[in-house]
Amino acid sequence: SLLYREFDEIEALQPIRARGAMYLMVKIDMSKFNGRIKDDIQFANLLLKEQGVLCLPGAIFNMPNYFRAVICPPPHIIAEIGKRVKEFCHKYCDGNASLPAKL
């Protein structure tokens, strides 16, 4: 899928190919974030707050350090999602980020 390819280009993420589902599960390599993001819940909250991208933290599916994203938006929206998630991950992986005071 298009979203799989977008996330596969991001070093800190490892997408799992969807098989007949309308969503994609993505593993988050927390070691890439150097302690700046502690878990999938904080990842999802910050991603929504900073980039306006909604994903569900894997913890609610008993899959910590994963997130779930729908794969059915139109291609131009998926491209924008990919751009925003890349920007977010690079910000926190490269050490150029400080966490906001409050979520």
PDB file of C-alpha atoms in Angstrom:
ATOM      1  CA  SER A   1       0.000   0.000   0.000  1.00  0.00           C
ATOM      2  CA  LEU A   2       1.026   3.610  -0.361  1.00  0.00           C
ATOM      3  CA  LEU A   3       1.056   4.179   3.378  1.00  0.00           C
ATOM      4  CA  TYR A   4       3.265   1.125   3.904  1.00  0.00           C
ATOM      5  CA  ARG A   5       5.830   2.614   1.504  1.00  0.00           C
ATOM      6  CA  GLU A   6       5.685   6.011   3.226  1.00  0.00           C
ATOM      7  CA  PHE A   7       6.326   4.506   6.666  1.00  0.00           C
ATOM      8  CA  ASP A   8       8.928   2.026   5.381  1.00  0.00           C
ATOM      9  CA  GLU A   9      11.134   4.983   4.406  1.00  0.00           C
ATOM     10  CA  ILE A  10      11.306   6.159   8.030  1.00  0.00           C
ATOM     11  CA  GLU A  11      14.185   4.575   9.933  1.00  0.00           C
ATOM     12  CA  ALA A  12      12.403   4.520  13.319  1.00  0.00           C
ATOM     13  CA  LEU A  13       9.300   2.755  11.941  1.00  0.00           C
ATOM     14  CA  GLN A  14       8.674  -0.775  10.741  1.00  0.00           C
ATOM     15  CA  PRO A  15       5.272  -1.187   9.070  1.00  0.00           C
ATOM     16  CA  ILE A  16       3.585  -4.565   8.826  1.00  0.00           C
ATOM     17  CA  ARG A  17       1.843  -5.189   5.516  1.00  0.00           C
ATOM     18  CA  ALA A  18      -1.937  -5.132   5.770  1.00  0.00           C
ATOM     19  CA  ARG A  19      -3.684  -8.315   4.667  1.00  0.00           C
ATOM     20  CA  GLY A  20      -7.251  -7.489   3.795  1.00  0.00           C
ATOM     21  CA  ALA A  21      -7.556  -4.888   6.556  1.00  0.00           C
ATOM     22  CA  MET A  22      -8.254  -1.176   6.261  1.00  0.00           C
ATOM     23  CA  TYR A  23      -5.414  -0.368   8.640  1.00  0.00           C
ATOM     24  CA  LEU A  24      -1.681  -0.841   9.035  1.00  0.00           C
ATOM     25  CA  MET A  25       0.182  -1.737  12.234  1.00  0.00           C
ATOM     26  CA  VAL A  26       3.531  -0.016  12.575  1.00  0.00           C
ATOM     27  CA  LYS A  27       6.277  -0.921  15.035  1.00  0.00           C
ATOM     28  CA  ILE A  28       8.040   2.038  16.641  1.00  0.00           C
ATOM     29  CA  ASP A  29      11.740   1.526  17.376  1.00  0.00           C
ATOM     30  CA  MET A  30      11.863   3.472  20.625  1.00  0.00           C
ATOM     31  CA  SER A  31      15.666   3.221  20.781  1.00  0.00           C
ATOM     32  CA  LYS A  32      15.836   5.643  17.815  1.00  0.00           C
ATOM     33  CA  PHE A  33      14.152   8.340  19.905  1.00  0.00           C
ATOM     34  CA  ASN A  34      16.947   8.372  22.522  1.00  0.00           C
ATOM     35  CA  GLY A  35      14.507   8.537  25.428  1.00  0.00           C
ATOM     36  CA  ARG A  36      12.707  11.616  24.060  1.00  0.00           C
ATOM     37  CA  ILE A  37       9.516   9.606  23.523  1.00  0.00           C
ATOM     38  CA  LYS A  38       8.831   6.921  26.102  1.00  0.00           C
ATOM     39  CA  ASP A  39       6.070   4.816  24.532  1.00  0.00           C
ATOM     40  CA  ASP A  40       3.426   4.482  21.820  1.00  0.00           C
ATOM     41  CA  ILE A  41       0.888   6.500  23.801  1.00  0.00           C
ATOM     42  CA  GLN A  42       3.188   9.502  24.049  1.00  0.00           C
ATOM     43  CA  PHE A  43       4.148   9.030  20.381  1.00  0.00           C
ATOM     44  CA  ALA A  44       0.492   9.110  19.279  1.00  0.00           C
ATOM     45  CA  ASN A  45      -0.350  12.095  21.500  1.00  0.00           C
ATOM     46  CA  LEU A  46       2.612  14.149  20.279  1.00  0.00           C
ATOM     47  CA  LEU A  47       2.001  13.204  16.650  1.00  0.00           C
ATOM     48  CA  LEU A  48      -1.575  14.419  16.902  1.00  0.00           C
ATOM     49  CA  LYS A  49      -0.675  17.593  18.771  1.00  0.00           C
ATOM     50  CA  GLU A  50       2.310  18.591  16.630  1.00  0.00           C
ATOM     51  CA  GLN A  51       1.417  17.296  13.181  1.00  0.00           C
ATOM     52  CA  GLY A  52      -2.356  16.811  13.226  1.00  0.00           C
ATOM     53  CA  VAL A  53      -1.979  13.109  12.367  1.00  0.00           C
ATOM     54  CA  LEU A  54      -4.262  10.754  14.258  1.00  0.00           C
ATOM     55  CA  CYS A  55      -3.149   7.195  14.926  1.00  0.00           C
ATOM     56  CA  LEU A  56      -4.162   4.746  17.614  1.00  0.00           C
ATOM     57  CA  PRO A  57      -1.485   3.668  20.089  1.00  0.00           C
ATOM     58  CA  GLY A  58      -0.793  -0.058  19.978  1.00  0.00           C
ATOM     59  CA  ALA A  59      -1.218  -0.354  23.743  1.00  0.00           C
ATOM     60  CA  ILE A  60      -5.003  -0.324  23.284  1.00  0.00           C
ATOM     61  CA  PHE A  61      -4.628  -3.469  21.134  1.00  0.00           C
ATOM     62  CA  ASN A  62      -2.190  -5.057  23.607  1.00  0.00           C
ATOM     63  CA  MET A  63       0.668  -4.221  21.208  1.00  0.00           C
ATOM     64  CA  PRO A  64       2.941  -1.773  23.041  1.00  0.00           C
ATOM     65  CA  ASN A  65       5.343   0.273  20.902  1.00  0.00           C
ATOM     66  CA  TYR A  66       3.144  -0.045  17.813  1.00  0.00           C
ATOM     67  CA  PHE A  67       0.554   2.262  16.330  1.00  0.00           C
ATOM     68  CA  ARG A  68      -2.368   1.670  13.989  1.00  0.00           C
ATOM     69  CA  ALA A  69      -3.145   3.877  11.002  1.00  0.00           C
ATOM     70  CA  VAL A  70      -5.920   3.602   8.422  1.00  0.00           C
ATOM     71  CA  ILE A  71      -4.813   2.983   4.834  1.00  0.00           C
ATOM     72  CA  CYS A  72      -7.910   4.172   2.969  1.00  0.00           C
ATOM     73  CA  PRO A  73      -7.365   7.946   2.525  1.00  0.00           C
ATOM     74  CA  PRO A  74      -6.790   9.188  -1.038  1.00  0.00           C
ATOM     75  CA  PRO A  75      -3.179   9.138  -2.329  1.00  0.00           C
ATOM     76  CA  HIS A  76      -2.566  12.877  -1.871  1.00  0.00           C
ATOM     77  CA  ILE A  77      -3.606  12.598   1.796  1.00  0.00           C
ATOM     78  CA  ILE A  78      -1.378   9.557   2.327  1.00  0.00           C
ATOM     79  CA  ALA A  79       1.554  11.522   0.866  1.00  0.00           C
ATOM     80  CA  GLU A  80       0.861  14.345   3.322  1.00  0.00           C
ATOM     81  CA  ILE A  81       0.615  11.892   6.232  1.00  0.00           C
ATOM     82  CA  GLY A  82       3.961  10.398   5.199  1.00  0.00           C
ATOM     83  CA  LYS A  83       5.557  13.849   5.043  1.00  0.00           C
ATOM     84  CA  ARG A  84       4.266  14.820   8.478  1.00  0.00           C
ATOM     85  CA  VAL A  85       5.238  11.542  10.167  1.00  0.00           C
ATOM     86  CA  LYS A  86       8.739  11.744   8.611  1.00  0.00           C
ATOM     87  CA  GLU A  87       9.147  15.293   9.875  1.00  0.00           C
ATOM     88  CA  PHE A  88       7.959  14.271  13.340  1.00  0.00           C
ATOM     89  CA  CYS A  89      10.274  11.244  13.570  1.00  0.00           C
ATOM     90  CA  HIS A  90      13.294  13.163  12.277  1.00  0.00           C
ATOM     91  CA  LYS A  91      12.655  15.904  14.822  1.00  0.00           C
ATOM     92  CA  TYR A  92      12.713  13.492  17.759  1.00  0.00           C
ATOM     93  CA  CYS A  93      15.297  11.027  16.424  1.00  0.00           C
ATOM     94  CA  ASP A  94      17.873  13.647  15.468  1.00  0.00           C
ATOM     95  CA  GLY A  95      17.934  15.254  18.873  1.00  0.00           C
ATOM     96  CA  ASN A  96      16.608  18.619  17.729  1.00  0.00           C
ATOM     97  CA  ALA A  97      13.471  18.381  19.840  1.00  0.00           C
ATOM     98  CA  SER A  98      12.473  19.135  23.339  1.00  0.00           C
ATOM     99  CA  LEU A  99       9.183  17.833  24.598  1.00  0.00           C
ATOM    100  CA  PRO A 100       6.378  20.338  25.089  1.00  0.00           C
ATOM    101  CA  ALA A 101       5.707  21.309  28.690  1.00  0.00           C
ATOM    102  CA  LYS A 102       2.179  19.867  28.597  1.00  0.00           C
ATOM    103  CA  LEU A 103       0.322  17.504  26.325  1.00  0.00           C
TER     104      LEU A 103
END
